[in-house]
XYZ file of C-alpha atoms in Angstrom:
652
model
C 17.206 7.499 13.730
C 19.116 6.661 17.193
C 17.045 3.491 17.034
C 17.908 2.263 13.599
C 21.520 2.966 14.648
C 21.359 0.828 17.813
C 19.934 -1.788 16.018
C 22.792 -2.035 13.413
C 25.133 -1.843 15.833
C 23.885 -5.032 17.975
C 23.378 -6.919 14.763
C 27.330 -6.005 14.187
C 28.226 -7.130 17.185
C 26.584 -9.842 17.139
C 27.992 -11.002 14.301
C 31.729 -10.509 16.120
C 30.750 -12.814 18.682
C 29.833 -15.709 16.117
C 33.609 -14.660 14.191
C 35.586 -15.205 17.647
C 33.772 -18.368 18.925
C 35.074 -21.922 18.682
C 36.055 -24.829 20.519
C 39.300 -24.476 20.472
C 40.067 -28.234 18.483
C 42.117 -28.528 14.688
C 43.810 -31.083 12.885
C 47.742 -30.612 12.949
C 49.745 -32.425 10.193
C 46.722 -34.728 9.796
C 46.121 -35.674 13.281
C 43.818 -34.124 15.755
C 44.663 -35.529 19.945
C 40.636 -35.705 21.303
C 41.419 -38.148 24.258
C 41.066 -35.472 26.529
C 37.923 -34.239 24.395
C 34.419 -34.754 26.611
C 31.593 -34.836 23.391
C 28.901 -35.043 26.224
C 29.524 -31.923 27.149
C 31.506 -30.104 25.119
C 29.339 -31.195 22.149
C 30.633 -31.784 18.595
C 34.538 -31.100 17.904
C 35.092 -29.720 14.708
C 37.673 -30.809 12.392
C 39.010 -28.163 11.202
C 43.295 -27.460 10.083
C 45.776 -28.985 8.212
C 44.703 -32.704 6.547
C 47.084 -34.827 4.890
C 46.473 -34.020 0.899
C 47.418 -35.836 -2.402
C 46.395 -34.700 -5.426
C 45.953 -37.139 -8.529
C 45.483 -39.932 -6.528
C 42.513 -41.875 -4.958
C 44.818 -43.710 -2.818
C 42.970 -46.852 -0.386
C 44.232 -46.986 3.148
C 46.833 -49.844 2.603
C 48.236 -47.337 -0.038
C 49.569 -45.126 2.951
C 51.873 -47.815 4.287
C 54.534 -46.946 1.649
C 54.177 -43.044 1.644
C 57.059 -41.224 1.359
C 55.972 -37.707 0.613
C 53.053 -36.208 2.512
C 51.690 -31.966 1.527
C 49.141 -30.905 4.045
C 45.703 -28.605 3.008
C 43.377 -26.631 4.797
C 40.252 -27.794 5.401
C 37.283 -26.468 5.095
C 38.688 -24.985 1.195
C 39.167 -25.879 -1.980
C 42.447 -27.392 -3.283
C 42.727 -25.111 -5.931
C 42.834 -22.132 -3.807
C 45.159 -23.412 -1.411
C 47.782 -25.013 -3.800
C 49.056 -24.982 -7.651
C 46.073 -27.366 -8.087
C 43.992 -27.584 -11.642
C 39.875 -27.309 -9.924
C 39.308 -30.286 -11.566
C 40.156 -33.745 -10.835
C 40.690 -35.997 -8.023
C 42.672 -36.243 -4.643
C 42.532 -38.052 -1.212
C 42.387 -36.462 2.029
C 43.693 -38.431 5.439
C 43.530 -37.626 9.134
C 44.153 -39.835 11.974
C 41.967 -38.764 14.693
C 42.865 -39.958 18.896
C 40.109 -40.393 20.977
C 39.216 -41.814 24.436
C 38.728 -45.622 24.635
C 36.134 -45.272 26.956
C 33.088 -44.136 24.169
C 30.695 -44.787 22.087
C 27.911 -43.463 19.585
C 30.172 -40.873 17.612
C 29.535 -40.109 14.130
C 31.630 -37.871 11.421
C 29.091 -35.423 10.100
C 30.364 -34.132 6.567
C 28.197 -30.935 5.086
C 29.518 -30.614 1.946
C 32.231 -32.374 -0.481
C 32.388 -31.304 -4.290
C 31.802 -32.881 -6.043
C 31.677 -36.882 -5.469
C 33.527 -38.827 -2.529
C 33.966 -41.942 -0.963
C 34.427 -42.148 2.977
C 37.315 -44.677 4.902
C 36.640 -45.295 8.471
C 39.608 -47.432 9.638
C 40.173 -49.530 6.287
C 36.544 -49.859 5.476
C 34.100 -48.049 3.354
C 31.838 -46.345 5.535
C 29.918 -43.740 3.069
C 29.735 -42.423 -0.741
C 27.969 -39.953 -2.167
C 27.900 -39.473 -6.338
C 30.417 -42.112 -8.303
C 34.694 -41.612 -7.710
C 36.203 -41.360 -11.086
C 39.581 -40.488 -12.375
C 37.678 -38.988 -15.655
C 34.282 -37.222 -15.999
C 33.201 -40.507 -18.181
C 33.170 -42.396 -14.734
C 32.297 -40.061 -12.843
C 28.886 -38.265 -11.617
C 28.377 -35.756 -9.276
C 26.016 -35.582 -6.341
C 24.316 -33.366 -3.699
C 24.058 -35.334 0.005
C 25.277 -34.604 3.545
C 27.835 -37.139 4.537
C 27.287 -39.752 7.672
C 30.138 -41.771 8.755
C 30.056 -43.923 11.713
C 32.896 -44.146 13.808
C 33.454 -47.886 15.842
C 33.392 -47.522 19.501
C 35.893 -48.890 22.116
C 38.795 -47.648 19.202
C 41.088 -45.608 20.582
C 42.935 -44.249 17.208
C 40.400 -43.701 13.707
C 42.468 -43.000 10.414
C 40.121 -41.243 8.233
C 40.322 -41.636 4.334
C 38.507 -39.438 2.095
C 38.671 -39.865 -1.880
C 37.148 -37.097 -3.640
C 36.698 -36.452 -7.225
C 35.623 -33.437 -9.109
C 34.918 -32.228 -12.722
C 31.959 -30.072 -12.356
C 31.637 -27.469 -9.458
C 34.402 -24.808 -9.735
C 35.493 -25.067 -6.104
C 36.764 -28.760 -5.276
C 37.222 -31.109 -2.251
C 35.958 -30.430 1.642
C 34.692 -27.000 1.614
C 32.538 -26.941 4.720
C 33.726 -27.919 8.243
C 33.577 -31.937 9.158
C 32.243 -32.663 12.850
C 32.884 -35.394 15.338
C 30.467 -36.014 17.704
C 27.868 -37.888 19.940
C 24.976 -39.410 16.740
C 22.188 -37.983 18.499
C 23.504 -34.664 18.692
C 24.935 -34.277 15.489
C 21.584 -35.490 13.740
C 19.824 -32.896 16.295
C 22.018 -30.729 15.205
C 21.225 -31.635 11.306
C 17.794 -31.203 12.158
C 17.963 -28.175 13.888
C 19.794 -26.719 11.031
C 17.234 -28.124 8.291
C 14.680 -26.334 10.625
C 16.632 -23.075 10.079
C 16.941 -23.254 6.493
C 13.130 -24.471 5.665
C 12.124 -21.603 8.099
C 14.053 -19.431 5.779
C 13.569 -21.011 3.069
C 9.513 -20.955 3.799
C 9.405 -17.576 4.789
C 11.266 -16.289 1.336
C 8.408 -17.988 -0.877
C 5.766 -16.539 1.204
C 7.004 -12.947 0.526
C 7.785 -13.527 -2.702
C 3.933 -14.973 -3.151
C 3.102 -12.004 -1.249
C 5.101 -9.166 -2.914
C 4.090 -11.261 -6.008
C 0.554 -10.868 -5.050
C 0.923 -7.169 -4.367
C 2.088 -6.542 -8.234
C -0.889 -7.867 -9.836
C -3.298 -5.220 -7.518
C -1.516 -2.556 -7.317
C -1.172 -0.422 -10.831
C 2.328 0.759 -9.563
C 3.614 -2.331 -7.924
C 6.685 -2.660 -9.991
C 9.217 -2.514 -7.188
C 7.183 -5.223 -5.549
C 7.941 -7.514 -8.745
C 11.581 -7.226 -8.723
C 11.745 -7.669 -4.746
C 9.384 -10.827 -4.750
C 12.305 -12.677 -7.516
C 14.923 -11.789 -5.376
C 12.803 -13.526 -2.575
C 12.729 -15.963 -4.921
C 16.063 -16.081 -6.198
C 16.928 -16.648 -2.304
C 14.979 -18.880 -1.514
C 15.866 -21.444 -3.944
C 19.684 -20.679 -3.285
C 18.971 -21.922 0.356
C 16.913 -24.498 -1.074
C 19.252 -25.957 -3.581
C 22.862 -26.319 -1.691
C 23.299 -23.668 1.023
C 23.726 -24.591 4.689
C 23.298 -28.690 3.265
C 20.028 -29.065 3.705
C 19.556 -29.652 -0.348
C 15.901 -29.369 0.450
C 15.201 -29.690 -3.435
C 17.658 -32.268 -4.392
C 16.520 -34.446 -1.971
C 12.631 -34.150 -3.175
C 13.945 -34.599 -6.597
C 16.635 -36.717 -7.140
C 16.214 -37.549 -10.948
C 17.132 -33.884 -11.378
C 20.472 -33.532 -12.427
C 23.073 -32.007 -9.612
C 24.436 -29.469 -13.428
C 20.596 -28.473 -13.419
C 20.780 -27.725 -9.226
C 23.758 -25.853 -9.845
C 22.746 -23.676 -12.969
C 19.475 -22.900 -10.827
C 21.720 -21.798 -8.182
C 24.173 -19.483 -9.768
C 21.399 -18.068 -12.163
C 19.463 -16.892 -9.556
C 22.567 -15.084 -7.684
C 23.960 -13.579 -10.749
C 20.359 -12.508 -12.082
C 19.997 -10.078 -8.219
C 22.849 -8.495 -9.679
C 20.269 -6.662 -12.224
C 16.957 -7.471 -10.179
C 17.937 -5.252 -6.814
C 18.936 -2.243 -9.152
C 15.536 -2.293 -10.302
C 13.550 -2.215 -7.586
C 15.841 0.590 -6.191
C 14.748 2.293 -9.238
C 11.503 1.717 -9.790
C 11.018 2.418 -5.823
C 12.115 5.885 -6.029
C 12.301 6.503 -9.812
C 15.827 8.754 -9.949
C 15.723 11.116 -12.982
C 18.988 8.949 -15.199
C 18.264 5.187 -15.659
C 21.799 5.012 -17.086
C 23.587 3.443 -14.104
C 20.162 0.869 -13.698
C 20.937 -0.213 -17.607
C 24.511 -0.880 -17.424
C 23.930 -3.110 -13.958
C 21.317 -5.184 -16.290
C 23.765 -5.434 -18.585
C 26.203 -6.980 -16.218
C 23.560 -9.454 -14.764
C 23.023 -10.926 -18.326
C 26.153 -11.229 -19.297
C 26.453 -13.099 -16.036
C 23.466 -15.662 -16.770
C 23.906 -16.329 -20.057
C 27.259 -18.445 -19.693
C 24.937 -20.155 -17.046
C 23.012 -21.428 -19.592
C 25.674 -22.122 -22.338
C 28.692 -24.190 -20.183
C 29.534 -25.988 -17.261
C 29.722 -24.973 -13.917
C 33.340 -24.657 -13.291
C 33.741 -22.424 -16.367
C 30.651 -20.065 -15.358
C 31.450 -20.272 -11.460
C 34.509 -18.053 -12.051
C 32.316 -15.411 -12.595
C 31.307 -15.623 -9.174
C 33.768 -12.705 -7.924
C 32.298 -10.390 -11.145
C 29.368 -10.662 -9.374
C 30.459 -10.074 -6.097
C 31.764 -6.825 -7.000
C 28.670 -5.940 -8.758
C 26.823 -6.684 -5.379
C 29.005 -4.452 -3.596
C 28.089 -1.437 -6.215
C 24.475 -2.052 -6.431
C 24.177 -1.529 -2.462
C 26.193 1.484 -3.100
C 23.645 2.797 -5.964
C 20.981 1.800 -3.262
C 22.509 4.087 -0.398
C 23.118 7.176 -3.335
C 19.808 6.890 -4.481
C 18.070 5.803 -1.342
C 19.786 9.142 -0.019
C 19.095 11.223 -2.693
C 15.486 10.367 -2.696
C 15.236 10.843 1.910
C 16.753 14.293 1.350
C 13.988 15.094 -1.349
C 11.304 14.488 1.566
C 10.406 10.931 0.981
C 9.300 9.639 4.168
C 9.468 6.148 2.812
C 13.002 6.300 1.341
C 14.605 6.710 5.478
C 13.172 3.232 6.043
C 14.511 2.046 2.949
C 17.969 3.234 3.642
C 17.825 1.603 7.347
C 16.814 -1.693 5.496
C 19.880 -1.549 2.788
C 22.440 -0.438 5.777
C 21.305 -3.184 8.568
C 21.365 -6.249 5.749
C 24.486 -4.913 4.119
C 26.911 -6.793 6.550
C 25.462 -10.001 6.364
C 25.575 -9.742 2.282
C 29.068 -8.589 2.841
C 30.230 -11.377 5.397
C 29.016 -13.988 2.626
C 30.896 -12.814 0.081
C 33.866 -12.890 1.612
C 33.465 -16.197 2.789
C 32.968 -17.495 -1.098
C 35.518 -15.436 -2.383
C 38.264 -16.814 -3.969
C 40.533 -13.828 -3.676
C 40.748 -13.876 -0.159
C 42.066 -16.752 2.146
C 39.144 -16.468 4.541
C 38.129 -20.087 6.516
C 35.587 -18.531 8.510
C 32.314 -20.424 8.304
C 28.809 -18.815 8.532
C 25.374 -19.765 7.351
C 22.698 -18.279 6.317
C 24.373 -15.004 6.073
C 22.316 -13.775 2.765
C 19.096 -14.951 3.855
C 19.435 -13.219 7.372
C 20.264 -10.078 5.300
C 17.499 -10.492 3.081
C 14.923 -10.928 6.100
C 16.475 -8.268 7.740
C 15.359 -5.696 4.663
C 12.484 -7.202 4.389
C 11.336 -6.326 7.883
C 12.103 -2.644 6.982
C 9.942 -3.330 3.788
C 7.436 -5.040 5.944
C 7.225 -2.344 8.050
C 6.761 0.326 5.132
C 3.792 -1.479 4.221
C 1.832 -1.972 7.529
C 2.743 2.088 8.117
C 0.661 2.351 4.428
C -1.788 0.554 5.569
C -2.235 2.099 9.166
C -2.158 5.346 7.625
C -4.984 4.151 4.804
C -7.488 2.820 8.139
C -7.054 5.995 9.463
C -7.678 7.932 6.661
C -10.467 5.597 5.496
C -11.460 6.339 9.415
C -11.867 9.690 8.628
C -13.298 9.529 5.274
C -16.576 7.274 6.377
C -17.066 9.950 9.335
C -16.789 12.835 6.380
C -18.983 10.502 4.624
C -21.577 9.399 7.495
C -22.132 13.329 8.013
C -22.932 14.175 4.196
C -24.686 11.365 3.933
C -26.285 12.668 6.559
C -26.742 16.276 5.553
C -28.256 15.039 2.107
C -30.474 12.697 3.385
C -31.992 15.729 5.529
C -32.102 17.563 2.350
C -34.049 14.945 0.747
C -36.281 14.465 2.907
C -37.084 18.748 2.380
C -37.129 17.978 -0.743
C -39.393 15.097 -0.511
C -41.529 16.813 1.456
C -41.859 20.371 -0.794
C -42.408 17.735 -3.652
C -45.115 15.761 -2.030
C -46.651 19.325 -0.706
C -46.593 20.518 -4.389
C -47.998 17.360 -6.184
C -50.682 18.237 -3.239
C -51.303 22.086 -4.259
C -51.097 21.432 -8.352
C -53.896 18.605 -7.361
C -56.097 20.980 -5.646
C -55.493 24.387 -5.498
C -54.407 25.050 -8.898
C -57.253 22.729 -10.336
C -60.260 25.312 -7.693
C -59.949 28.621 -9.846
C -59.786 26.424 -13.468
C -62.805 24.847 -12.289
C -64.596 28.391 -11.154
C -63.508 29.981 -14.514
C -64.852 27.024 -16.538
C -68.146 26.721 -14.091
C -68.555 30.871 -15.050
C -68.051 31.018 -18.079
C -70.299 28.131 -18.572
C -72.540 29.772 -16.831
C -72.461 32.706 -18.903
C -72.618 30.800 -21.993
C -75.816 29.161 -21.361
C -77.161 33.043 -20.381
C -77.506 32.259 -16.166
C -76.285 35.067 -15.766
C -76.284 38.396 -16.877
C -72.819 40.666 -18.260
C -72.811 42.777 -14.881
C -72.839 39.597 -13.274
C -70.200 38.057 -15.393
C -67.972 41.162 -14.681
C -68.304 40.769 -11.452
C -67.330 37.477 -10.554
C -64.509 37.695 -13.523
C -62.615 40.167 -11.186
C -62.508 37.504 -7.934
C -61.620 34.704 -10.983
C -58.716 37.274 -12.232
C -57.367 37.540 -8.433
C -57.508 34.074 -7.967
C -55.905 32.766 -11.642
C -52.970 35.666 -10.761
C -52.374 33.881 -7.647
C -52.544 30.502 -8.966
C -50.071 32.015 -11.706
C -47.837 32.908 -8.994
C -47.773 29.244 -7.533
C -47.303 27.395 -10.887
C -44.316 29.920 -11.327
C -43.263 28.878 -7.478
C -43.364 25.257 -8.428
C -41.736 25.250 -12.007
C -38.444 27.611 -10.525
C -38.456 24.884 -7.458
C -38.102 21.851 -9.899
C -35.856 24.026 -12.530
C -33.339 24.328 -9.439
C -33.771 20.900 -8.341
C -32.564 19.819 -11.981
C -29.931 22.258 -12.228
C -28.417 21.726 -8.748
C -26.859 24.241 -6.360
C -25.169 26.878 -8.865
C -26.296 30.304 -8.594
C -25.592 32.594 -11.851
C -24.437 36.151 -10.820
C -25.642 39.125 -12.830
C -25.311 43.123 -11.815
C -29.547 43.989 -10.878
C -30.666 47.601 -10.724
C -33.023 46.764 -7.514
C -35.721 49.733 -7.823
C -36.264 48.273 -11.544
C -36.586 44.215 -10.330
C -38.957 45.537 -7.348
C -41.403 47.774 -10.001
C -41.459 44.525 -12.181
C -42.787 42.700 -9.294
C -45.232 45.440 -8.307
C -46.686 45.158 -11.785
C -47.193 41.818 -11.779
C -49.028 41.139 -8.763
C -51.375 44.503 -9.398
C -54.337 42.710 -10.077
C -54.185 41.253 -6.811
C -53.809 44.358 -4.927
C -56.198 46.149 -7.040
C -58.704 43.566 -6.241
C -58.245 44.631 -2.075
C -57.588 48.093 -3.368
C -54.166 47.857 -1.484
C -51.537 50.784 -2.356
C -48.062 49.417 -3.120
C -44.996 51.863 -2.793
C -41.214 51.109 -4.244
C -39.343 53.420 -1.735
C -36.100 52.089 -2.907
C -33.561 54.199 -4.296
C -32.601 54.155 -7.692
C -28.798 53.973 -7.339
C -28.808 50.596 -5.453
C -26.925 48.223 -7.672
C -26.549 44.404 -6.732
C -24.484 41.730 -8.175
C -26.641 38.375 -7.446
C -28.876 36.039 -9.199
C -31.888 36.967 -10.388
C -34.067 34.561 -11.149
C -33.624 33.915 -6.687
C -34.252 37.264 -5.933
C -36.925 37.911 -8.588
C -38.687 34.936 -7.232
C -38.179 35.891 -2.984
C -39.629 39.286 -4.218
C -43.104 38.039 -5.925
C -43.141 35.720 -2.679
C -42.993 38.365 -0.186
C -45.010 41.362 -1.720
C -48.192 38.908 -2.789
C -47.958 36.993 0.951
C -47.895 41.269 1.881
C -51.256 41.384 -0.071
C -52.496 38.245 1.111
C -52.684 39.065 4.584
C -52.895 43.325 4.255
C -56.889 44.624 5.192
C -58.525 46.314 2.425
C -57.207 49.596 1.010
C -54.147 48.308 2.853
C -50.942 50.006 1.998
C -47.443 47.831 1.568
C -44.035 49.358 1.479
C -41.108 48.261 0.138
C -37.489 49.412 1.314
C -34.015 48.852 0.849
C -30.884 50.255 2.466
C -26.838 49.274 2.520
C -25.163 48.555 5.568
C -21.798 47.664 4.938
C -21.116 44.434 3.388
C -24.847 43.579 3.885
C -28.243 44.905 1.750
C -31.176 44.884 3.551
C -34.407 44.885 1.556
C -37.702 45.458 3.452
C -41.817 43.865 2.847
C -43.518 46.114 5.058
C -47.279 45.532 5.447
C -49.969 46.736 8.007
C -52.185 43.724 8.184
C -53.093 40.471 10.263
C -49.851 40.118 11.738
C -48.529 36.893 13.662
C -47.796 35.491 17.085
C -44.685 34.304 18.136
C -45.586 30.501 17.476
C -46.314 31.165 13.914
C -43.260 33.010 13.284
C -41.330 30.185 14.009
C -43.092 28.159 12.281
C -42.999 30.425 9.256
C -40.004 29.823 7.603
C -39.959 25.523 8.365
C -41.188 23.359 5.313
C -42.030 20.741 7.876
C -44.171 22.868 10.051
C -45.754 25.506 7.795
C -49.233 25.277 7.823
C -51.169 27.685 4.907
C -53.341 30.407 6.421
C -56.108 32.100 4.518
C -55.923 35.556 3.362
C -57.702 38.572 4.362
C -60.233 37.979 2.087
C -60.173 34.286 2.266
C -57.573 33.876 -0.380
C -55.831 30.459 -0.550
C -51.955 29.754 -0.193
C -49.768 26.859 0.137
C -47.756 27.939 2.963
C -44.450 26.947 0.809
C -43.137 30.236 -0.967
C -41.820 31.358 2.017
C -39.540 28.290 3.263
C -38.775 28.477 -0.660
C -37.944 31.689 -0.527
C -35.207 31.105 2.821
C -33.818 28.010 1.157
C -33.332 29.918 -2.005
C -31.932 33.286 -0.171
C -29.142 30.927 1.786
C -27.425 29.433 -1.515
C -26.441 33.570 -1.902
C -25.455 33.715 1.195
C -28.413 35.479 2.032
C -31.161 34.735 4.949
C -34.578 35.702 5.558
C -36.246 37.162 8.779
C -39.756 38.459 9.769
C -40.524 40.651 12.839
C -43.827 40.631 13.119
C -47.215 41.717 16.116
C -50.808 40.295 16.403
C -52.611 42.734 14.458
C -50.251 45.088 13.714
C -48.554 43.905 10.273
C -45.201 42.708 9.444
C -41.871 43.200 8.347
C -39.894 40.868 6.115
C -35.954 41.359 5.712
C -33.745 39.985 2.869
C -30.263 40.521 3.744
C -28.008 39.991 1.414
C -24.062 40.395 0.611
C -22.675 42.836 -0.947
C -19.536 41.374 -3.392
């Protein structure tokens, strides 16, 4: 905040410094003394102070001769604000200006007369700019900076000006005329010119900008309202302020009624425009206050559109005071909204506070209400770049922010990306393993129990023989049974996704279910199975994952168990966990192959006890299945001495 404050401070000060400076030179009873006056160095002298005046009169130079009466006005000003003077008509300013014989090269540099004049440089017509009439039938009005060259070697110049106007609602010299050296004041000129096209150039490209900005963004109304009053400014500066008259110039068939109305239409319409975007920037709860400055900038522009400009200019200090309000509805609402956490709305406030000042200084210049002769340019379009930094500066904070969250959104996204593309890989690689087994090992025991009974059929073989080989054709069809239901709950959770359903399971009940369906199989190796688990152990898990990491581990158990083998099955709580036990007394496995075990990548199938086949996939199933619980799988296991399979799972 201590920054902000600083900054306003040296922009205030700043602007104190331009208030105080001068050269020192004015016109007294019509005559300025410059013999003493070095325009090398001191640059151009500005004549400024008390002109000789007459009103209703466009008097020549001879006409002076005769004079008897002489009233003296203020320049830079309009008549009518100095004197009981009707805004419209004609008059004749004179000043007879002493300077050093030994010179040459000066020029009179003339910003701004309203609304027509012609120039008098010693007797002689020197410059014109629109056509002098007494009445607006001969008269027209123009827009140009006035040049008029002074002779050299003259030691005394009496300068004539004839003005007329029935347009503009301000009349006669209202900027500040310059002596000086030609090459500096047309320097000068262009320096200036530079000034206002730089502002002028940088208003339409944030208006294109903020412009731009509406049509992307779904919620880009306050960027609408703030690219027109870009807008609005930018032709302002374009059209008459700081004489430049960029567009008149371009356009000269243009009316200067048509300059004007685009002028004051655009000021009047900000009235309503900044309002908005206040509003629509932080979206205050009432739009009562927003509606009734609307109202106001309306019924501002529409007398723009209906009648001349000296009738609709006096609406110039309405608007004024409506400025003044709206940057006090900014600063209440801008307020309101930084004390309701918006980190956006502090900047704002900065913005309205640093460009307030320069918005102020400019409207008391123009004001008609006070007698104020100070002259400053390009006070509202410093104010509006000003807030526009602060706007500026909003939006690159946006953006920053949006890199570095996008930043941290592709790193989020590199690492699932790369988590999913290990899982489907797995995936590809069960599926490609499966394809593999329902190819071959499910097709083997279809083919033997075709091939016997075949066999059979055509009487090869006798019934003892048929019962024989039918029980080593039951064995293998149960295990093959076993697989198929392995591979259609593998795909059935591929299509469903990761969701486990949760149901309460009696676990001695699931575990006898399991024992009955794999007791062909063990009654084939005349292996003993015994459910040791307690009856009151109640779980709340899924099922159809448990049911299936059951059938896994008891028929791998009888897979690799000797014959008349026995396999016990176990379960205990210990406290948040339940540990269920596959104990078997069989083959057994090194070290390597335990790790290996529970890898999809690495598995390799190893055949049975009595040479039965396996896919080497229930188990890695089984561990992949066990982890969406929350669950996980371990083996401890010796060479020869059997194994011992652990599900542990939570306890909710």
């Amino acid at each position: 905040m201590y920054r902000y404050l600083r900054a306003i401070v040296g922009t205030l000060a700043l602007l104190f410094l331009v208030v105080i400076g001068g050269n020192g030179q004015n016109v007294s009873r019509g005559t300025i003394d410059l013999r003493n006056y070095n325009f090398q160095y001191e640059g151009p002298a500005s004549l400024t102070g008390d002109w000789e005046f007459y009103y209703g009169s466009l008097s020549a130079p001879d006409d002076f001769l005769n004079s008897d009466s002489t009233f003296f006005l203020g320049v830079p000003g309009s008549w009518h604000r100095q004197g009981a003077f009707p805004v419209l008509g004609f008059a004749t300013y004179r000043c007879r200006i002493l300077l050093p014989h030994e010179r040459k090269g000066l020029l009179i540099y003339i910003p701004t007369v309203n609304s027509a004049a012609r120039v008098w440089v010693n007797g002689e017509v020197n410059a014109e700019t629109g056509v002098i009439g007494t009445d607006e039938a001969s008269y027209k009005a123009a827009l140009r900076t006035i040049y008029a060259n002074i002779p050299d070697q003259v030691g005394e110049v009496e300068l004539v000006i004839q003005v007329a106007n029935y347009s503009y609602f301000s009349a006669g010299m209202v900027s500040t005329p310059l002596l000086g050296m030609s090459t500096d004041l047309i320097e000068m000129k262009a320096r200036m010119n530079g000034i206002e096209n730089f502002f002028a150039g940088s208003l339409i490209a944030m208006f294109v900008y903020q412009l731009i900005l509406y049509f992307l963004y779904n919620r880009g109304k306050p960027n609408l309202w703030l690219a027109l009053i870009c807008l609005g400014v930018a032709l302002r500066s374009m059209i008459l302020h700081g004489g430049s008259f960029l567009l008149p110039n371009m356009f000269p068939e243009v009316a200067f009624e048509t300059w004007e109305k685009i002028e004051f239409g655009s000021v009047y319409l900000i009235t309503a425009v900044f309002p908005l975007y206040i509003y629509h920037l932080f979206e205050p709860s009432s739009k009562k206050v927003v509606n009734a400055f609307v109202f106001v900038g309306v019924f501002l522009a529409i007398p723009v559109l209906f009648t001349p400009q000296h009738i609709y200019g006096q609406l110039l200090e309405i608007c004024h005071l409506a400025l003044i309000l709206t940057f006090v509805y900014a600063i209440y609402t801008v307020t309101k909204a930084w004390r309701a956490g918006n980190s956006d709305a502090r900047i704002i406030f900065f913005g309205v506070v640093a460009s307030f000042p320069f918005i102020l200084l400019e409207i008391l210049q123009n004001s008609a209400l006070l007698d104020l002769n100070f002259n400053f340019e390009y006070m509202v379009e410093l104010g509006v770049l000003v807030f526009l930094l602060f706007q500026v500066y909003i939006l690159a904070r946006h953006y920053a922010n949006s890199y570095r969250s996008l930043e941290v959104i592709n790193k989020e996204l590199e690492t699932v990306i790369t988590q999913r593309t290990s899982e489907l890989v797995d995936s590809n690689t069960v599926k490609d393993r499966l394809l593999s087994i329902i190819s071959h090992d499910v097709k083997s025991p279809l083919n033997s129990l075709q091939s016997l009974i075949s066999l059979y059929h055509d009487k090869h073989l006798s019934r003892d023989e048929f019962d024989t080989y039918l029980k080593n054709v039951e064995s293998d069809l149960t295990t093959t049974s076993g697989l198929v239901e392995n591979v259609l709950y593998w795909t059935a959770s591929q299509r469903k996704g990761e969701g486990v359903s949760l149901e309460q399971i009696n676990l001695k009940i699931l575990v006898e279910e399991n024992i009955r369906h794999l007791q062909a199989i063990a009654r084939n190796k005349s292996i003993s199975i015994f459910n040791d688990v307690k009856e009151d152990i109640q779980l709340t898990t899924d099922r159809g994952i448990l049911n299936f990491t059951l059938r896994n581990l008891i028929a791998n158990a009888i897979k690799f168990s000797y014959q008349e083998g026995r396999i016990e099955i176990r379960a205990n709580r210990v406290s948040t966990s339940c540990i269920i036990y596959v104990i078997d007394h069989g083959t057994g496995m090194t070290q390597v192959q335990m790790e290996h075990l529970l890898d999809v990548e690495r598995v390799q199938s190893a055949a049975g006890t009595k040479s039965e086949i396996g896919t080497g996939l229930g188990l890695s199933l089984c561990r992949e299945f066990l982890e969406k619980l929350g669950g996980k799988l371990t083996v401890e296991s010796q060479k020869g001495e059997g194994s011992t399979f652990k599900v542990i799972l939570p306890v909710t």
